[in-house]
mmCIF file of C-alpha atoms in Angstrom:
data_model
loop_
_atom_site.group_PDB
_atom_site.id
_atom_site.type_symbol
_atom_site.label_atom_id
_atom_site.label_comp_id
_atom_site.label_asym_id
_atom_site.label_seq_id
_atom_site.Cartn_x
_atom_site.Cartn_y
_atom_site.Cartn_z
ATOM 1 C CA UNK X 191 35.328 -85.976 -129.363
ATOM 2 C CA UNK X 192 35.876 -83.088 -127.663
ATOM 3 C CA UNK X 193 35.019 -79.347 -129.189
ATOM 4 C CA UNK X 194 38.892 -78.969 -130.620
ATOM 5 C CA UNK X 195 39.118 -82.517 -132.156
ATOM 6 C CA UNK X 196 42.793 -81.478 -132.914
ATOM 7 C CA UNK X 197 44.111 -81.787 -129.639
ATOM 8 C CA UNK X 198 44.043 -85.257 -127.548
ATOM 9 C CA UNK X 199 41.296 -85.681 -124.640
ATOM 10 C CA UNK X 200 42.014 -84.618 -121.309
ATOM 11 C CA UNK X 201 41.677 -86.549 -118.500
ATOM 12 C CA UNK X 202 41.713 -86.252 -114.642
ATOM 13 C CA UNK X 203 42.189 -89.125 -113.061
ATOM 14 C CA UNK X 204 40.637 -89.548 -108.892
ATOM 15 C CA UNK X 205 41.506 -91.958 -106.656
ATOM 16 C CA UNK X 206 42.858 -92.187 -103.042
ATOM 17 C CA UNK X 207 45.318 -95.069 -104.330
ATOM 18 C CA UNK X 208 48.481 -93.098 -105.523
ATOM 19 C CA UNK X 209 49.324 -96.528 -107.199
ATOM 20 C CA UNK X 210 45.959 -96.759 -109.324
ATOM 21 C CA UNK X 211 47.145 -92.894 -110.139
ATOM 22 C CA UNK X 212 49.985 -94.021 -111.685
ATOM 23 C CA UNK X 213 48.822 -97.208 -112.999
ATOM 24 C CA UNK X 214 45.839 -94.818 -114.966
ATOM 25 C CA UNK X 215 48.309 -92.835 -116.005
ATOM 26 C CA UNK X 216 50.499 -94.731 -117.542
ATOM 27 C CA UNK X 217 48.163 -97.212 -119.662
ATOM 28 C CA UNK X 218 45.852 -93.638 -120.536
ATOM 29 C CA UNK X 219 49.383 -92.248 -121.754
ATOM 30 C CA UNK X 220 49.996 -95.463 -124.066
ATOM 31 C CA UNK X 221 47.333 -93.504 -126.455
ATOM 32 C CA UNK X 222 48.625 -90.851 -128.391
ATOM 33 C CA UNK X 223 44.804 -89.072 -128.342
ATOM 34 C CA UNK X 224 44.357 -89.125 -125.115
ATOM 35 C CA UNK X 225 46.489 -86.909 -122.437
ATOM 36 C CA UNK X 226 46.264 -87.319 -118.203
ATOM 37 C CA UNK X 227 46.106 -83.342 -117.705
ATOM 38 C CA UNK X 228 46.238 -84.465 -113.455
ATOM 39 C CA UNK X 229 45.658 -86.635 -110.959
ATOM 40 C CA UNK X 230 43.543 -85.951 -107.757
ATOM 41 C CA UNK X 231 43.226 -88.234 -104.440
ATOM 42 C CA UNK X 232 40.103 -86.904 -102.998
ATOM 43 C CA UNK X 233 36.715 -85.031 -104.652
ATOM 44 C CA UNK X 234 37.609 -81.744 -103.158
ATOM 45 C CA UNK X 235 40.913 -81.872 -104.482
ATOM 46 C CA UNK X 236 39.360 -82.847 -107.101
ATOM 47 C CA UNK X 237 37.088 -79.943 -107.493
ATOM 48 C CA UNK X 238 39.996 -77.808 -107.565
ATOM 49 C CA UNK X 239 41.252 -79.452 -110.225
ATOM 50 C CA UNK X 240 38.705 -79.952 -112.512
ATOM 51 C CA UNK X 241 38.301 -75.698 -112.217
ATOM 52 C CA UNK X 242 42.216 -75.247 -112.895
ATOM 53 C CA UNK X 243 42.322 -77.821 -115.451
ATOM 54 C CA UNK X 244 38.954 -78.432 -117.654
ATOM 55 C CA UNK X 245 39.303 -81.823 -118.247
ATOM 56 C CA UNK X 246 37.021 -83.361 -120.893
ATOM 57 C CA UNK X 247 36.722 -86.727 -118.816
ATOM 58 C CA UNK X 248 37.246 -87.718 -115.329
ATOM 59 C CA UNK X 249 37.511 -91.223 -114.051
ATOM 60 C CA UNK X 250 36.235 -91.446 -110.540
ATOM 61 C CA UNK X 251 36.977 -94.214 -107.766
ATOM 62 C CA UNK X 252 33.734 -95.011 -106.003
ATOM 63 C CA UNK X 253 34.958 -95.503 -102.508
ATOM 64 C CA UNK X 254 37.673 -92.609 -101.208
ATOM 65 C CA UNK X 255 37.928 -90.888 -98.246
ATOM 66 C CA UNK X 256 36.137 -87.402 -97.122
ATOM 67 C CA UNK X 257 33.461 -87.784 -99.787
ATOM 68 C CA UNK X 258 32.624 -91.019 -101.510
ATOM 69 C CA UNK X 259 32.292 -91.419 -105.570
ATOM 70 C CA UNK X 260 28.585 -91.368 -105.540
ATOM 71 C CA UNK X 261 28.027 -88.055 -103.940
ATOM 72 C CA UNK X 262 30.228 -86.446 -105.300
ATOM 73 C CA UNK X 263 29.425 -87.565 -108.887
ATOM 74 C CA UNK X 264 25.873 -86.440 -107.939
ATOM 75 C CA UNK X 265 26.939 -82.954 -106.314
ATOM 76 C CA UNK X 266 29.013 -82.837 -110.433
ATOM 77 C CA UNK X 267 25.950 -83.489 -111.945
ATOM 78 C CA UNK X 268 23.922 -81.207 -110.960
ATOM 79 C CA UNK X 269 26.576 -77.887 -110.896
ATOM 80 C CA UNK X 270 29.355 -78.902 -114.118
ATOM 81 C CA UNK X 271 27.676 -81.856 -115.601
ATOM 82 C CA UNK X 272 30.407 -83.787 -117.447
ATOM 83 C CA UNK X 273 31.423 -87.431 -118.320
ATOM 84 C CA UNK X 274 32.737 -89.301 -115.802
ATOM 85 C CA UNK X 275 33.347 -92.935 -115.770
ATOM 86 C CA UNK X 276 33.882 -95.025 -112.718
ATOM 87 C CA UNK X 277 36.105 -97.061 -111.499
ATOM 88 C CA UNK X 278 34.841 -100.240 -109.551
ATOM 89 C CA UNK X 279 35.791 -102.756 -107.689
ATOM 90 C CA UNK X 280 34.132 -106.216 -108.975
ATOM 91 C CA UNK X 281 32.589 -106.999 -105.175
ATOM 92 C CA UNK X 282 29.132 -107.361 -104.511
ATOM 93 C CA UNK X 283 28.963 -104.176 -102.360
ATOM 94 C CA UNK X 284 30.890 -102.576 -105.671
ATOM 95 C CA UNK X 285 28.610 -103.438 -107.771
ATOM 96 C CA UNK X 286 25.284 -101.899 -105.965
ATOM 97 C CA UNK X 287 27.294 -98.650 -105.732
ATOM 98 C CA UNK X 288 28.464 -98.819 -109.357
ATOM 99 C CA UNK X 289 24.544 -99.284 -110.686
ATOM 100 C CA UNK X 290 24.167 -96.306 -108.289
ATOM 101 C CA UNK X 291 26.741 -94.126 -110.050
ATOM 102 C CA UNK X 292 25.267 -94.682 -113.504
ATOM 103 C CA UNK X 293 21.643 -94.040 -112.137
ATOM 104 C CA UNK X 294 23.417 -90.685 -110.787
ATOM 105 C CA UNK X 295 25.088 -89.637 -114.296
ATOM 106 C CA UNK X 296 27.962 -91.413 -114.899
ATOM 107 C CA UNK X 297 28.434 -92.389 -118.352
ATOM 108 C CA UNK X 298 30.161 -96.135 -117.621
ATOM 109 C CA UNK X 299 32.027 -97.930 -115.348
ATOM 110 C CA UNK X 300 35.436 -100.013 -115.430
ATOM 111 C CA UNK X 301 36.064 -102.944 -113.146
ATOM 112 C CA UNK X 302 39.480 -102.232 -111.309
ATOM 113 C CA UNK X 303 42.397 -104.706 -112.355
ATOM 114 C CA UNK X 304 43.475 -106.786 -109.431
ATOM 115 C CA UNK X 305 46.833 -106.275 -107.851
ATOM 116 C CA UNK X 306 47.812 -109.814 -109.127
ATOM 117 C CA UNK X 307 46.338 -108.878 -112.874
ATOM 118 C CA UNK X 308 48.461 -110.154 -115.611
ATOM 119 C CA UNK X 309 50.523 -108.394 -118.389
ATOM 120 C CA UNK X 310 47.936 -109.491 -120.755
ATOM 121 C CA UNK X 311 44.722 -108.713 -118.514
ATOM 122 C CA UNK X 312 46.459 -104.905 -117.985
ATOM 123 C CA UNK X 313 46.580 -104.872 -121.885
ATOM 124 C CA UNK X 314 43.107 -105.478 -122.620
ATOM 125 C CA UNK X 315 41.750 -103.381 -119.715
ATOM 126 C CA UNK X 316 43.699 -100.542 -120.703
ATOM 127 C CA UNK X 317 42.470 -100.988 -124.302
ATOM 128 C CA UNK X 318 38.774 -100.861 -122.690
ATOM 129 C CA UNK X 319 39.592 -98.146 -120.772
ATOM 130 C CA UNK X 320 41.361 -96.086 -123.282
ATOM 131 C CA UNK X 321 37.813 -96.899 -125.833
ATOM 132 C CA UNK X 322 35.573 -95.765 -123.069
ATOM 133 C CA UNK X 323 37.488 -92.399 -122.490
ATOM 134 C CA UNK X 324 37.498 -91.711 -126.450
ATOM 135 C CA UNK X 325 33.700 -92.505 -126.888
ATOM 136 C CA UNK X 326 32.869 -90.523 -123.430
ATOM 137 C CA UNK X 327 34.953 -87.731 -124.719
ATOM 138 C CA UNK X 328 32.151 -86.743 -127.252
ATOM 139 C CA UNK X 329 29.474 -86.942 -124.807
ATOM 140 C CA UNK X 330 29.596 -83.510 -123.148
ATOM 141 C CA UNK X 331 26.600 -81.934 -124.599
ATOM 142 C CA UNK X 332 24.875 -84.658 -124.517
ATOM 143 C CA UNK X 333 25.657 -84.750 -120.169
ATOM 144 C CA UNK X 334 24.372 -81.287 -120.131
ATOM 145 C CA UNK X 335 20.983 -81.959 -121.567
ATOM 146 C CA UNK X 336 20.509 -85.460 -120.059
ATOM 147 C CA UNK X 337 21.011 -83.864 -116.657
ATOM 148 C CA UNK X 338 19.060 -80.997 -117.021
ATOM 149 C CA UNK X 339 16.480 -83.225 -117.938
ATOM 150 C CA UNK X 340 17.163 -86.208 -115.709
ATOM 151 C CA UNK X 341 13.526 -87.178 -113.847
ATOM 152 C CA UNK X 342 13.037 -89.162 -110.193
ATOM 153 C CA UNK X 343 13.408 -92.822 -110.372
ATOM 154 C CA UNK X 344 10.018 -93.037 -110.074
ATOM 155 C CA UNK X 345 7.791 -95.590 -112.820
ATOM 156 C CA UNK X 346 6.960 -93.877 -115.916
ATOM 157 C CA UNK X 347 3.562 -93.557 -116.713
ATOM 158 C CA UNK X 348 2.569 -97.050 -117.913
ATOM 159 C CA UNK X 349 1.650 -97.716 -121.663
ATOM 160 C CA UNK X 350 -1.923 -99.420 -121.667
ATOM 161 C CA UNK X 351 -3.197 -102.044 -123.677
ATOM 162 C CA UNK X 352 -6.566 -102.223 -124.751
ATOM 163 C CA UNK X 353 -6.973 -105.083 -127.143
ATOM 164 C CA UNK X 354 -6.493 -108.584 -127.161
ATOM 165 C CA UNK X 355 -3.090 -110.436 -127.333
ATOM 166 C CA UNK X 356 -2.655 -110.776 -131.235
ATOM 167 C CA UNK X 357 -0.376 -113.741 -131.044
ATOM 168 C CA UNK X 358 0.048 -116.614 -128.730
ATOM 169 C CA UNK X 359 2.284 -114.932 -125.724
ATOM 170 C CA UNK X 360 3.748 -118.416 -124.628
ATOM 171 C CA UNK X 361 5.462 -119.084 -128.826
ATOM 172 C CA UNK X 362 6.984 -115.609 -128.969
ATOM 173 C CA UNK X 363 9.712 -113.520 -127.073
ATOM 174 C CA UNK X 364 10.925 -109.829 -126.976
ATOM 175 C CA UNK X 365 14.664 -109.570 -126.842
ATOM 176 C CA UNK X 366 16.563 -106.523 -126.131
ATOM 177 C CA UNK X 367 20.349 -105.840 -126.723
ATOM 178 C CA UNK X 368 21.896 -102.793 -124.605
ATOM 179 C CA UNK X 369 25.306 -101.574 -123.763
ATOM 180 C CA UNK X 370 27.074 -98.262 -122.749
ATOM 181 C CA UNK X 371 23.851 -96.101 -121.116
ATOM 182 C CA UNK X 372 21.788 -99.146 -121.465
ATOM 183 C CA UNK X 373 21.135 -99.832 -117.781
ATOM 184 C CA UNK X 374 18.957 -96.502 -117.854
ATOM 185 C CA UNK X 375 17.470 -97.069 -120.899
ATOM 186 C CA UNK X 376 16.412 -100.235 -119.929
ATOM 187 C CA UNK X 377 15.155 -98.889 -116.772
ATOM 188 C CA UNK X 378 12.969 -96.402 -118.672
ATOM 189 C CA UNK X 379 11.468 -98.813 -121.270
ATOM 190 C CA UNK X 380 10.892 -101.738 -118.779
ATOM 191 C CA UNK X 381 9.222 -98.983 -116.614
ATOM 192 C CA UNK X 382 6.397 -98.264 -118.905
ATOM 193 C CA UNK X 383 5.264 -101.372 -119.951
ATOM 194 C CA UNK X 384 2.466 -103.468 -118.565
ATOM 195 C CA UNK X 385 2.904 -107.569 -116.849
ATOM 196 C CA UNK X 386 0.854 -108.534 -120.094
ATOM 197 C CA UNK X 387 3.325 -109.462 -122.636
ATOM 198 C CA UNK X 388 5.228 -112.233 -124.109
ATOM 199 C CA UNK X 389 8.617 -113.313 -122.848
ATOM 200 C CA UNK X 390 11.579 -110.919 -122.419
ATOM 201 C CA UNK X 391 15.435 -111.670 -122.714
ATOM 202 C CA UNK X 392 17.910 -109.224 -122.290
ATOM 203 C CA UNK X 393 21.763 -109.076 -123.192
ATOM 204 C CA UNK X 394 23.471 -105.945 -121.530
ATOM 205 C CA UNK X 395 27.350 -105.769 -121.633
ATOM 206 C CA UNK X 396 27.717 -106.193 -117.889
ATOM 207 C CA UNK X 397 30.435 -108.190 -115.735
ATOM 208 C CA UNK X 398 29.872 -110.992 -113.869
ATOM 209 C CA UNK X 399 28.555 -110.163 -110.204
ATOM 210 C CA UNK X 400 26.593 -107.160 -111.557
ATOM 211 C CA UNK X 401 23.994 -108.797 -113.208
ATOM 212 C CA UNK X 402 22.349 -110.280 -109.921
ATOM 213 C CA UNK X 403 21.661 -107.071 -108.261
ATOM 214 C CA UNK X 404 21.062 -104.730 -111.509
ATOM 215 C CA UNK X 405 17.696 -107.201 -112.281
ATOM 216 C CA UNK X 406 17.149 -107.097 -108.263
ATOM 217 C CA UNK X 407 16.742 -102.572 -109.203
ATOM 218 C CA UNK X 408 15.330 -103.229 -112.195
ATOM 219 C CA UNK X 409 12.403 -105.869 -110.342
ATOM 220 C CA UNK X 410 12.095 -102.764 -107.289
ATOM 221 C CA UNK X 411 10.819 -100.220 -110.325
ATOM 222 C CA UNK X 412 8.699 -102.464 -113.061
ATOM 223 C CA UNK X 413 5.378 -104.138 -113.150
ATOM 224 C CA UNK X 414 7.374 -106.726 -114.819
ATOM 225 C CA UNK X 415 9.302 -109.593 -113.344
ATOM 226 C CA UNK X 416 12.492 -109.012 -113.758
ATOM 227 C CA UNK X 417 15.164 -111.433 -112.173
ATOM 228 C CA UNK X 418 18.776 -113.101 -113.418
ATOM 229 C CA UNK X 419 18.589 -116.042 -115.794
ATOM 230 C CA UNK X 420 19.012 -119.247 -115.157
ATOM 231 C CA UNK X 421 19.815 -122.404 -116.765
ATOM 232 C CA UNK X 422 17.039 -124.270 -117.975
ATOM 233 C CA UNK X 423 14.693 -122.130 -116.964
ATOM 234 C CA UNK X 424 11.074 -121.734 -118.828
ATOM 235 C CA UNK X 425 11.044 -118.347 -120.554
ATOM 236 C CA UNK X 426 7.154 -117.088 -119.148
ATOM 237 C CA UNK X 427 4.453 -114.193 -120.154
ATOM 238 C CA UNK X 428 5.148 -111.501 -117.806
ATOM 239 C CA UNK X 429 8.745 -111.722 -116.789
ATOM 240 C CA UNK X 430 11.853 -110.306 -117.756
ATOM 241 C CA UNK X 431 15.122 -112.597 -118.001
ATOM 242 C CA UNK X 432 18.686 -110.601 -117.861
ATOM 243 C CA UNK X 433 21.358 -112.168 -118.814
ATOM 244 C CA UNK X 434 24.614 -113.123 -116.172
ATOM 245 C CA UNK X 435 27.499 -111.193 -116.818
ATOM 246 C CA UNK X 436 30.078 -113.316 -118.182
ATOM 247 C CA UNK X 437 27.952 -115.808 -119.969
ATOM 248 C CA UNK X 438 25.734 -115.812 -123.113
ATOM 249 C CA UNK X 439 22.700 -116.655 -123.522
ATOM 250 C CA UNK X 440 20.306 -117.827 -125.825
ATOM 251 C CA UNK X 441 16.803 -119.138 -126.091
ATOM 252 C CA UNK X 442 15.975 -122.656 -127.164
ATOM 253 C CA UNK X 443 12.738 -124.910 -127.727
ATOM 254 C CA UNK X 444 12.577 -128.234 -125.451
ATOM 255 C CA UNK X 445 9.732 -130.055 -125.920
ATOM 256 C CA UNK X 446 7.638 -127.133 -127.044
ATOM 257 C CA UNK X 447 8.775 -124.820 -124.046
ATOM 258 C CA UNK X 448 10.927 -121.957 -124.537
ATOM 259 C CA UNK X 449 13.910 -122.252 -122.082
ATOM 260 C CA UNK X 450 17.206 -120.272 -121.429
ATOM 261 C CA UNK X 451 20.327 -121.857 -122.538
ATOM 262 C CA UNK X 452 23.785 -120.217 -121.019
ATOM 263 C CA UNK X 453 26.734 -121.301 -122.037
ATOM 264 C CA UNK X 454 30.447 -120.034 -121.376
ATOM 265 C CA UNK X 455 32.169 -119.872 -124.819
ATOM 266 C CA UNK X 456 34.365 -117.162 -126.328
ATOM 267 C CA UNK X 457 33.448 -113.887 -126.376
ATOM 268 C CA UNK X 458 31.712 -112.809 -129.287
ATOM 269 C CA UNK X 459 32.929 -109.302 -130.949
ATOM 270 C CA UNK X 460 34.546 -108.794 -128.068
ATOM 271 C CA UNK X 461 31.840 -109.112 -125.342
ATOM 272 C CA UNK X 462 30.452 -111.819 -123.308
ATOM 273 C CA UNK X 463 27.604 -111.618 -122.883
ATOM 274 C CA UNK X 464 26.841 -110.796 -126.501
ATOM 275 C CA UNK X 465 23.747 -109.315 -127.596
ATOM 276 C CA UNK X 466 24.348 -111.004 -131.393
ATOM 277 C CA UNK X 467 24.621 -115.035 -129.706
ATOM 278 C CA UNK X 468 21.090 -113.942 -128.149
ATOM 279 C CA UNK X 469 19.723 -112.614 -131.266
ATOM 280 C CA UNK X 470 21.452 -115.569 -133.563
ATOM 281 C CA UNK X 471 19.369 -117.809 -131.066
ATOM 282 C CA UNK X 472 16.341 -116.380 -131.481
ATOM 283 C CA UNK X 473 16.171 -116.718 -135.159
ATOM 284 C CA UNK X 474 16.607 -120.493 -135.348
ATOM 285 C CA UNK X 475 13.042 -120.599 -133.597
ATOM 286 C CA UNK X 476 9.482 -120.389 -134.747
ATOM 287 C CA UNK X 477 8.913 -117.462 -133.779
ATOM 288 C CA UNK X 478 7.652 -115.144 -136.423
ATOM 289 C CA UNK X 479 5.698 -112.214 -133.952
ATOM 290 C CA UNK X 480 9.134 -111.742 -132.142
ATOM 291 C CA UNK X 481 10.492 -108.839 -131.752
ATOM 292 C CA UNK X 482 14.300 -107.730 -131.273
ATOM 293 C CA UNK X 483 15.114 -104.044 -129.987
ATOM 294 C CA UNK X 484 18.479 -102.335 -129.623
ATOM 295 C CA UNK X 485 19.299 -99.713 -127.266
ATOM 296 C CA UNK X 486 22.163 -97.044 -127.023
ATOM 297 C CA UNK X 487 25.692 -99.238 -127.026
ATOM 298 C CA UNK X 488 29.048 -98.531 -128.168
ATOM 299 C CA UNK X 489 30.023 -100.696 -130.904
ATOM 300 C CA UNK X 490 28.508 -103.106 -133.341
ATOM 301 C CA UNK X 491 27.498 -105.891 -131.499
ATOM 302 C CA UNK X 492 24.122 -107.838 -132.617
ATOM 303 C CA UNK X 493 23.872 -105.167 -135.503
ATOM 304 C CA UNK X 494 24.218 -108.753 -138.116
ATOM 305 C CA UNK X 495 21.825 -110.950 -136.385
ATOM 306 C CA UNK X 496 19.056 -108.037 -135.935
ATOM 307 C CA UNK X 497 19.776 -107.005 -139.935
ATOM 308 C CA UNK X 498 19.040 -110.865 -140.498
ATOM 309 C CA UNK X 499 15.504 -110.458 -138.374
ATOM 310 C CA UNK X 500 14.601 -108.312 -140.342
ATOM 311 C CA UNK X 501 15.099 -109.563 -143.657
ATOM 312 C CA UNK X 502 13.363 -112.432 -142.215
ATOM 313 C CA UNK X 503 10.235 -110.458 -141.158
ATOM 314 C CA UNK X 504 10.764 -109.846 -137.274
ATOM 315 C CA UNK X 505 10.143 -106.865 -135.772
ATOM 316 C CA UNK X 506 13.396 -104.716 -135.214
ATOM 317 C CA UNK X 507 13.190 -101.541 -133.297
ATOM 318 C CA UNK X 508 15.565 -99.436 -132.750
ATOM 319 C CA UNK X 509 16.691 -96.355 -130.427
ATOM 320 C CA UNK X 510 17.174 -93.204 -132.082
ATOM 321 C CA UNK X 511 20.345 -91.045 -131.678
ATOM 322 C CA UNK X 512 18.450 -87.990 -130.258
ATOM 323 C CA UNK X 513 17.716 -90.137 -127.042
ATOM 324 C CA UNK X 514 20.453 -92.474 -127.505
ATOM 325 C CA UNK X 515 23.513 -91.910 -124.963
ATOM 326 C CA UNK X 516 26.072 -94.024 -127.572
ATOM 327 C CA UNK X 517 24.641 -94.501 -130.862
ATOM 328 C CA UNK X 518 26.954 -97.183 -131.762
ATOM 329 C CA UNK X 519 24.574 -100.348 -131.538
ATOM 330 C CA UNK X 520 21.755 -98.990 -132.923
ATOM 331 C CA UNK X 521 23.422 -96.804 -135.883
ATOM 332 C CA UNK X 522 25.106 -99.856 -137.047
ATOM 333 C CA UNK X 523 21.437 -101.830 -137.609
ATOM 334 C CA UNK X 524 20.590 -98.215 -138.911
ATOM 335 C CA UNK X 525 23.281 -98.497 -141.625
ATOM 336 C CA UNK X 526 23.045 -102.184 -142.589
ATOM 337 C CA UNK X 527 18.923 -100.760 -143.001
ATOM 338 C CA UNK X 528 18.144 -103.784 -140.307
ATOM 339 C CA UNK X 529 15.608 -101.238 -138.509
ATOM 340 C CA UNK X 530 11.612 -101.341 -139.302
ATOM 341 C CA UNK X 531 11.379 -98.377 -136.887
ATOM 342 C CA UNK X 532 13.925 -95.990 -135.086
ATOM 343 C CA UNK X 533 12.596 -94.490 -132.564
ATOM 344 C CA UNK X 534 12.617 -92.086 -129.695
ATOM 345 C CA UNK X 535 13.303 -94.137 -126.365
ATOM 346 C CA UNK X 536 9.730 -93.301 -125.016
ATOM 347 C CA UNK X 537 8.407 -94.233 -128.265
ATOM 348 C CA UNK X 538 9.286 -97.908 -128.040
ATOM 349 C CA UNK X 539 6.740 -98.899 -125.302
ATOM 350 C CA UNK X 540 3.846 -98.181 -127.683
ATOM 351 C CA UNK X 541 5.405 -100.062 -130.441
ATOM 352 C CA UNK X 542 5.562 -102.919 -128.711
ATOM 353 C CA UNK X 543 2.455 -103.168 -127.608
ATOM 354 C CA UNK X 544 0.853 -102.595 -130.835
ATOM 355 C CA UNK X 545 2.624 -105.399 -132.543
ATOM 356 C CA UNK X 546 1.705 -107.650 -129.361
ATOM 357 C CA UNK X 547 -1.691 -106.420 -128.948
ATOM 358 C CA UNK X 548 -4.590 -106.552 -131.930
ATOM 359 C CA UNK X 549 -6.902 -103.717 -132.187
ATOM 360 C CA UNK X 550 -5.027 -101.774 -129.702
ATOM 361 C CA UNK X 551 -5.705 -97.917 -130.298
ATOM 362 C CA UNK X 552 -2.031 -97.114 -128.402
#
């Protein structure tokens, strides 16, 4: 919330489209906490505004004339740090840009509503949108530091292992659950670790048509393999599987092999794909050296089936809210005391590889 939680969050609202100014306007008015202090078409009228105003969130379109989203989002960054979420088209070329906006600073992204969107589509986006604003409303500190502290995009330094594998690699998977400032904190932990581990599956609340291309950055930056599952496919040491936006996914044992299963059902607590289907499928296999983490994510989801894992003996780390953006997902295993460790993001590397690795001196 912002620093007088008495008054309702203010929001600027930029976008070249004079109808997407109103259309923001009006479904951000429908909430009573929440209050469009202006509207903007380009980034330097923006600019303007956001000195004359002080808004405590700003949604930005990505492609405008004059100055695109991205730079100016960067060029924001760096001088008034602040949340900003962006507003995205669902295209491919949208969707490179958008990954590029959160790698920049921006706290989350909304896919646009088409011009033919329904009554009931405009509904539930504007109920996203109005959650995202709230939650990115209490971020500003948080901005501040992150951005003052915000390194190159180049590889951590890599965690080493220097024992043997202390389970069999080809019977066991790591799966990772991730949501609002996940797609950096993914990029960070897969970053650091080394090709020598077991399996990894990853649920991050993404749409459809994002999930390609964000495994494509995340495969540029790791010594992992990182690529976009597929059905069927054998889960193998070494390689990272993400999982498509707008399916779930879970893993299964066919004749001995771990596979991927996706499957197009109903959301689950509200997302698709869910990071609690992925966990829930996890734990109906033998496989007792797993290990489940959860990253920063608004919400709840997979808080139940991680809790579960670890009443059942699994390995459940968890992100601490020090170098968590959203400490939704991971405070809820906190409170249901589903964590065996909470830890710092750069922390987690290590952990792993002392539960995968015996004698390791990590």
């Amino acid at each position: 919330m912002p620093t007088n939680a008495n008054r309702p969050v203010r929001v600027l609202i930029v976008d070249d489209s004079l109808v997407v100014r109103d259309v923001i306007s009006e479904l951000l008015g429908q909430q009573s906490t929440i209050e469009v202090v202006g509207t903007a078409a380009d980034p330097y009228e923006a600019r303007q505004q956001i000195k004359a105003l002080q808004p405590d969130v700003i949604t930005l379109d990505i492609e405008m004339p004059r100055m695109d989203g991205v730079t100016f989002l960067r060029n924001l960054m760096r001088l008034h740090p602040m949340p900003v979420i962006m507003l995205s088209s669902l295209t491919h070329e949208g969707a490179d840009i958008t990954l590029e906006a959160l790698e920049a600073g921006a706290v989350d992204f909304i896919a646009k509503p088409g011009a033919d969107s329904s009554d009931s589509s405009l509904e539930h986006f504007a109920q996203v949108l109005q959650q995202k604003v709230m939650t990115a409303a209490g971020l500003g500190q948080r901005l501040t530091a992150r951005a003052r502290q915000r390194p190159s995009t180049a590889p951590q330094t890599q965690a080493k292992t220097t024992g043997r594998p202390a389970f069999d690699f080809s019977r066991n998977l790591i799966a990772i659950g991730a949501s609002t400032g996940g797609t950096e904190a993914l990029r960070d932990l897969l970053q650091a670790l080394p090709s020598e581990l077991p399996p990894i599956i990853v649920t991050q609340h993404i749409p459809g048509g994002f999930s390609a291309r964000f495994a494509r950055r995340l495969n540029s930056n790791c010594r992992l393999t990182v690529k976009e599952a597929e059905q069927g496919e054998k889960l193998l040491p070494g390689q990272v599987y993400i999982t498509p936006g707008g399916l779930h996914l879970q893993p299964v044992r066919i004749g001995g092999e771990l596979r991927v299963q996706l499957d197009d059902s109903e959301p689950v607590n509200r997302h698709k794909p869910s990071v609690e289907v992925m966990f829930n499928g996890l734990l109906r296999l033998d496989t007792t050296n797993s290990v489940l983490v959860m990253l920063t994510g608004m919400g709840e989801d997979g808080a139940d089936a991680m809790t579960t894992g670890h009443r059942a003996g699994l390995l459940t780390l968890v992100q601490d809210q020090a170098s968590s953006l959203v400490w939704g997902m991971p405070g809820a295993v906190v409170k249901r005391g589903g964590a065996s460790q909470t830890l710092a993001l750069d922390q987690i590397p290590s952990a792993l590889l002392k539960h995968c690795y015996a004698g390791s001196s990590l």
